[in-house]
Coordinates of C-alpha atoms in Angstrom, one line a residue:
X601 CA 25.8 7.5 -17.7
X602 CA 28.0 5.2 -15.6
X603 CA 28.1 4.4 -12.2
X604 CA 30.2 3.0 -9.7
X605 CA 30.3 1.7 -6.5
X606 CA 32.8 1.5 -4.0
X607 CA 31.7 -1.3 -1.8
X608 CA 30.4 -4.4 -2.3
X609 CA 28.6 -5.5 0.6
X610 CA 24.9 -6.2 1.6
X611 CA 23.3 -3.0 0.7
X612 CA 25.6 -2.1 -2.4
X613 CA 25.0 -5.6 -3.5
X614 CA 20.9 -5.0 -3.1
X615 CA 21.3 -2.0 -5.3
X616 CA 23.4 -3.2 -7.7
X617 CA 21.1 -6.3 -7.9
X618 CA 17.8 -4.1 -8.2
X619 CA 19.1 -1.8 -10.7
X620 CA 20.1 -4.3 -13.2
X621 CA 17.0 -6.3 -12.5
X622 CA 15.4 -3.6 -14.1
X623 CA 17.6 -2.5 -16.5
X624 CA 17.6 1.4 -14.7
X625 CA 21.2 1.3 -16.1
X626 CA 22.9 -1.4 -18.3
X627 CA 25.2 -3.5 -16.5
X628 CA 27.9 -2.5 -19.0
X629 CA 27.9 1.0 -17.4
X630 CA 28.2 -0.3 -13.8
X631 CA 31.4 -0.5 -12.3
X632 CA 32.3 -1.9 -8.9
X633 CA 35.0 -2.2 -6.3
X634 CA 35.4 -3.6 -2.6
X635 CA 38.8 -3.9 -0.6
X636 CA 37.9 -7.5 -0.4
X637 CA 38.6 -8.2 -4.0
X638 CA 36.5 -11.4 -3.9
X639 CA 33.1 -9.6 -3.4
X640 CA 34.4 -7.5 -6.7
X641 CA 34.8 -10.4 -9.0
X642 CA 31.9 -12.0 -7.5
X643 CA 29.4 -8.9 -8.0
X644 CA 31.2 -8.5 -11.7
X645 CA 30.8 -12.3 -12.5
X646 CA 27.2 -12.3 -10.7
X647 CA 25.9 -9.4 -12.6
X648 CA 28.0 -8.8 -15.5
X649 CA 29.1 -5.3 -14.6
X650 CA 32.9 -4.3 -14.7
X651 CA 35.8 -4.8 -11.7
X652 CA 37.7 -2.1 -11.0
X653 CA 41.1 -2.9 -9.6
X654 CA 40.9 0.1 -6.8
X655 CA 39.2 3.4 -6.1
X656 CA 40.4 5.5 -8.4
X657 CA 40.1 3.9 -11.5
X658 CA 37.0 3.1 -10.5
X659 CA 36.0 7.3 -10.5
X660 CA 37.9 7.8 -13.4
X661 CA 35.3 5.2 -15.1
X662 CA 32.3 6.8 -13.4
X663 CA 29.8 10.0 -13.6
X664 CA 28.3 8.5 -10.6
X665 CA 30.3 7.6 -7.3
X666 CA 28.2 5.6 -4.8
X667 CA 30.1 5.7 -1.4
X668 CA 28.6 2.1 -0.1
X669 CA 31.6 1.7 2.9
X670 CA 31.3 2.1 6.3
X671 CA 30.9 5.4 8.3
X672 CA 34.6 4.8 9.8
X673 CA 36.5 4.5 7.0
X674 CA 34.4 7.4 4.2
X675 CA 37.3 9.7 5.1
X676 CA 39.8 7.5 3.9
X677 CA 37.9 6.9 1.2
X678 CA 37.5 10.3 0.3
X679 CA 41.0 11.5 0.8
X680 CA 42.2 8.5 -2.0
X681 CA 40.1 9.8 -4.5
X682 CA 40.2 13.3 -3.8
X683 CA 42.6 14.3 -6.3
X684 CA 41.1 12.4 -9.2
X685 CA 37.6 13.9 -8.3
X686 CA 39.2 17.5 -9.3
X687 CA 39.7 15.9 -12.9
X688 CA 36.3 14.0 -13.4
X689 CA 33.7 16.3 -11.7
X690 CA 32.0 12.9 -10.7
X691 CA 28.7 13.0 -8.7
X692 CA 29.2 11.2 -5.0
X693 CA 26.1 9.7 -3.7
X694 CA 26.7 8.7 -0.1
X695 CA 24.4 6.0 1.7
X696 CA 27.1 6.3 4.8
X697 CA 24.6 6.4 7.7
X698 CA 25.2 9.1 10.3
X699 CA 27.3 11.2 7.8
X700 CA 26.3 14.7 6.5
X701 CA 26.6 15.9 3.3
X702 CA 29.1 18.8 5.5
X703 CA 31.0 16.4 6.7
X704 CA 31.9 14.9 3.3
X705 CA 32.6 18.1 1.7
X706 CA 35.1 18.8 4.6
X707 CA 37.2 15.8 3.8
X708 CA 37.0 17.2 -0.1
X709 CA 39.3 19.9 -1.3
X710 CA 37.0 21.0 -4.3
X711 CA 33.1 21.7 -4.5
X712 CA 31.8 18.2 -6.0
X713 CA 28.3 17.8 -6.3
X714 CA 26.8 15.4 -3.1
X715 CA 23.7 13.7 -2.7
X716 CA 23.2 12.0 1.1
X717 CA 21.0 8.7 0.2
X718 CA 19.4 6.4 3.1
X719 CA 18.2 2.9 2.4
X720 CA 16.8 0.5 4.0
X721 CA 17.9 -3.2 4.8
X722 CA 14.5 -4.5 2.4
X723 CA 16.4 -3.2 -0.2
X724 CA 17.1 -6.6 -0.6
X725 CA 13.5 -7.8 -1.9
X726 CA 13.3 -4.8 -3.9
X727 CA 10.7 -2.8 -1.2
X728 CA 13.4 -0.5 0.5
X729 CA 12.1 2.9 1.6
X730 CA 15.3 5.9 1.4
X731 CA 15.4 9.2 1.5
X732 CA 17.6 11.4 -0.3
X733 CA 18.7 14.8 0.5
X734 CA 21.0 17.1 -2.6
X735 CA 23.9 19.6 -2.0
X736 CA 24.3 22.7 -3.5
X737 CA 25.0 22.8 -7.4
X738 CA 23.4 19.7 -8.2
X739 CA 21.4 19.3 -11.0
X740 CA 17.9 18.1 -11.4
X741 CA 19.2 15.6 -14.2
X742 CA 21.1 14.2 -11.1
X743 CA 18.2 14.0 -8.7
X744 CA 16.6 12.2 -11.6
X745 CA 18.9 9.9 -11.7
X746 CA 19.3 8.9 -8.2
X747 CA 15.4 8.9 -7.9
X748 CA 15.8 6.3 -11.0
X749 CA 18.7 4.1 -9.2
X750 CA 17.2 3.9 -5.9
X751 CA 13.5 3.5 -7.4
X752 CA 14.7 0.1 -8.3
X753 CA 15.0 -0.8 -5.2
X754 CA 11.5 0.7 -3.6
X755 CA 10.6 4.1 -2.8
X756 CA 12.1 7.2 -2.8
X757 CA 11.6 10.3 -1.1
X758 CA 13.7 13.3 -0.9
X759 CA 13.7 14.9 2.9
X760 CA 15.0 17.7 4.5
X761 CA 18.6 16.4 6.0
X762 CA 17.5 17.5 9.6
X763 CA 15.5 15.0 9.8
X764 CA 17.8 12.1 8.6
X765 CA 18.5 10.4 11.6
X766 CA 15.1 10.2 12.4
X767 CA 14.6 8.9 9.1
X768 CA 17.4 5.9 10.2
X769 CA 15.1 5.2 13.2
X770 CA 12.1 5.1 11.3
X771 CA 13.0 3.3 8.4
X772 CA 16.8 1.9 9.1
X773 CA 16.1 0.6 13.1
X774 CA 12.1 -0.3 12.4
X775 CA 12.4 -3.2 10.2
X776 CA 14.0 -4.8 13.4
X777 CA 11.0 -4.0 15.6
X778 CA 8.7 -5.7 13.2
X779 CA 10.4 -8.5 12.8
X780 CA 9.9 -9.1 16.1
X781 CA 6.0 -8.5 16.0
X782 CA 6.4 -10.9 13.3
X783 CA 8.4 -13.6 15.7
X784 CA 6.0 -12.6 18.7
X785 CA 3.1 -13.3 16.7
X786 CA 4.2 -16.8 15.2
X787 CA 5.8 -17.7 18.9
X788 CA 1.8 -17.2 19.9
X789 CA 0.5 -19.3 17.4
X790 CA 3.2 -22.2 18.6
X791 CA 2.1 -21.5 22.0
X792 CA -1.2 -22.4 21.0
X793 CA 0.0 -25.7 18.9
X794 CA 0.6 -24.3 15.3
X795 CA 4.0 -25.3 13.6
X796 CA 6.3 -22.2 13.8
X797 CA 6.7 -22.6 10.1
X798 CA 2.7 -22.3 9.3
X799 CA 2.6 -19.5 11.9
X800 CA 5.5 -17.7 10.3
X801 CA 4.6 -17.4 7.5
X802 CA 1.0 -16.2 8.6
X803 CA 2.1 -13.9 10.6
X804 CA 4.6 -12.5 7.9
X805 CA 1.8 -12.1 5.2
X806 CA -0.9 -10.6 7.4
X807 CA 2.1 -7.5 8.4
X808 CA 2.6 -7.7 4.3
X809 CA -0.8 -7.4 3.4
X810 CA -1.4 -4.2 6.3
X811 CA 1.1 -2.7 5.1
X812 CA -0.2 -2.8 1.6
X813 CA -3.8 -1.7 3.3
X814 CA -2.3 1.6 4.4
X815 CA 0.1 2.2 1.1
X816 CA -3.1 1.9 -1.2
X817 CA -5.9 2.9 0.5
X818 CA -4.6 6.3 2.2
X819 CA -6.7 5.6 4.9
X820 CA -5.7 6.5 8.7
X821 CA -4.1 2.9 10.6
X822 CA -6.7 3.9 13.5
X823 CA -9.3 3.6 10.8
X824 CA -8.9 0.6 9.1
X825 CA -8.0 -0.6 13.1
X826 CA -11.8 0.4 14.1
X827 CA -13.0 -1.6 10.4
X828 CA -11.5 -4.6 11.4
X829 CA -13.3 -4.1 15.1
X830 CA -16.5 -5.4 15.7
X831 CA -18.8 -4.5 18.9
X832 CA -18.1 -7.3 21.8
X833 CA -15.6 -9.3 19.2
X834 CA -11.9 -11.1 19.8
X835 CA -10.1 -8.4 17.8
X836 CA -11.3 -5.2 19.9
X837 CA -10.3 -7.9 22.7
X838 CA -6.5 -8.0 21.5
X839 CA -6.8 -4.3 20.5
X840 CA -7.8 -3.6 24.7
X841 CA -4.9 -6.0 25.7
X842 CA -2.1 -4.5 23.5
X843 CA -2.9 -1.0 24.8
X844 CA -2.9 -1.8 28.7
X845 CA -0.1 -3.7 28.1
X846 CA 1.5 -0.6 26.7
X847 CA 2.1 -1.3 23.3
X848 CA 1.5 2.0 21.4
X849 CA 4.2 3.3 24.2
X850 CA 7.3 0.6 24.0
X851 CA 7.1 1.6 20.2
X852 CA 7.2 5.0 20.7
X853 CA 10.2 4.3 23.5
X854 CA 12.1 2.7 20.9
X855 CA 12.0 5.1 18.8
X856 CA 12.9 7.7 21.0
X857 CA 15.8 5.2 22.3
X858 CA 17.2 4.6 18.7
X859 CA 17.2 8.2 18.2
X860 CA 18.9 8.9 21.4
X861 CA 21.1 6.5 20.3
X862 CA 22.1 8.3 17.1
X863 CA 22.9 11.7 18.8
X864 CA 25.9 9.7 20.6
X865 CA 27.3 8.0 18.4

């Protein structure tokens, strides 16, 4: 099967990157364009896949369409490429945030098969978390295959597309709100005469290796919060601090913020 993307930048170029890497589809099957013609040859020359000269030669080479552009230009995308998707049938796979699998079929004047992906900025170390949501007539070889492409790049889970925007919060926005635990923490350690450097990189690993804590063990965060607790000790200290200062309830705020945030926009 071949696959192309139209666009080339940071998230496209992640993909492309992880599905190479490992070899979910040969690079001689991978096609690529960008309107900046320099991130083409460079991805082509970087990876070995093929340049397309423009859009639609790049569908006419391609089963799979990945629509890796921005939200504001997907309709003009869509409408140079609309003819030549009534001759190949190709499969679009959208990671346009904010844009629903309706409102791509509108600016189509056939029935093409869509699937609605959302990554994540960590697909660039290979540790993205998307969702994925399918429109009507597609096949389950096609789920299987975007579950194979976007596997390469982390996890995958497919999701009900009502609750896509509050996937972007939780997985799109959120990366940003750890990294500044992450910052807050090592600014702490400086405060308290560590090199930034040593206390970044602390810091960093100890959110890693959490993280990790609660992917393998299945056990509740609260849990392994009242594990790492002991009676009278500095961490049920912190613990105490972080909840009069209102921790639990600035996360929550900025969740609801981001999300409020997406309804406008």
């Amino acid at each position: 099967m071949n696959i192309g993307f139209i666009g080339c930048g940071n998230m496209a170029s992640a993909i492309m990157n992880g599905v190479v890497a490992s070899k979910a589809v040969s690079a001689k099957n991978i096609f690529c364009f960008d309107t900046d013609f320099t991130k083409t040859e460079n991805m082509a020359a970087k990876l070995g896949i093929n340049k397309c000269e423009n859009e639609t030669e790049l569908v006419r080479q391609s089963d799979y369409v990945v629509l890796a552009v921005k939200p504001n230009v997907i309709a003009s995308v869509l409408n140079k490429i609309n003819a030549v998707l009534l001759e190949e049938n190709a499969v679009l796979i959208s990671i346009a945030a904010g844009k629903s699998i309706a409102d791509i079929r509108n600016n189509l004047s056939h029935e093409n098969k869509i699937i609605r992906v959302m990554p994540n900025i960590n697909a660039k170390v290979n540790c993205a978390a998307s969702a994925y949501c399918a429109g009507a007539k597609v096949a389950k070889k096609d789920i299987k295959f975007v579950e194979k492409i976007f596997s390469s790049v982390g996890t995958v889970t497919e999701l009900d597309e009502k609750f896509f925007p509050l996937f972007g919060v939780l997985s799109g926005c959120a990366p940003a709100f750890v990294f500044m635990f992450i910052d807050s923490m090592a600014r702490a350690g400086v405060q308290f005469g560590m090199k930034k450097d040593e206390a970044l990189k602390i810091a960093a690993q100890t959110v890693l290796g959490s993280a990790e804590m609660v992917m393998q063990t299945g056990v509740h965060p609260y849990e392994l919060i009242d594990s790492v607790c002991s009676p009278g000790g500095t961490t049920i200290e912190g613990v105490m601090s972080l909840k009069a200062d209102g921790f639990e309830s600035a996360v929550a705020n900025a969740v609801a913020k981001s999300l409020d945030k997406d309804k406008k926009l």
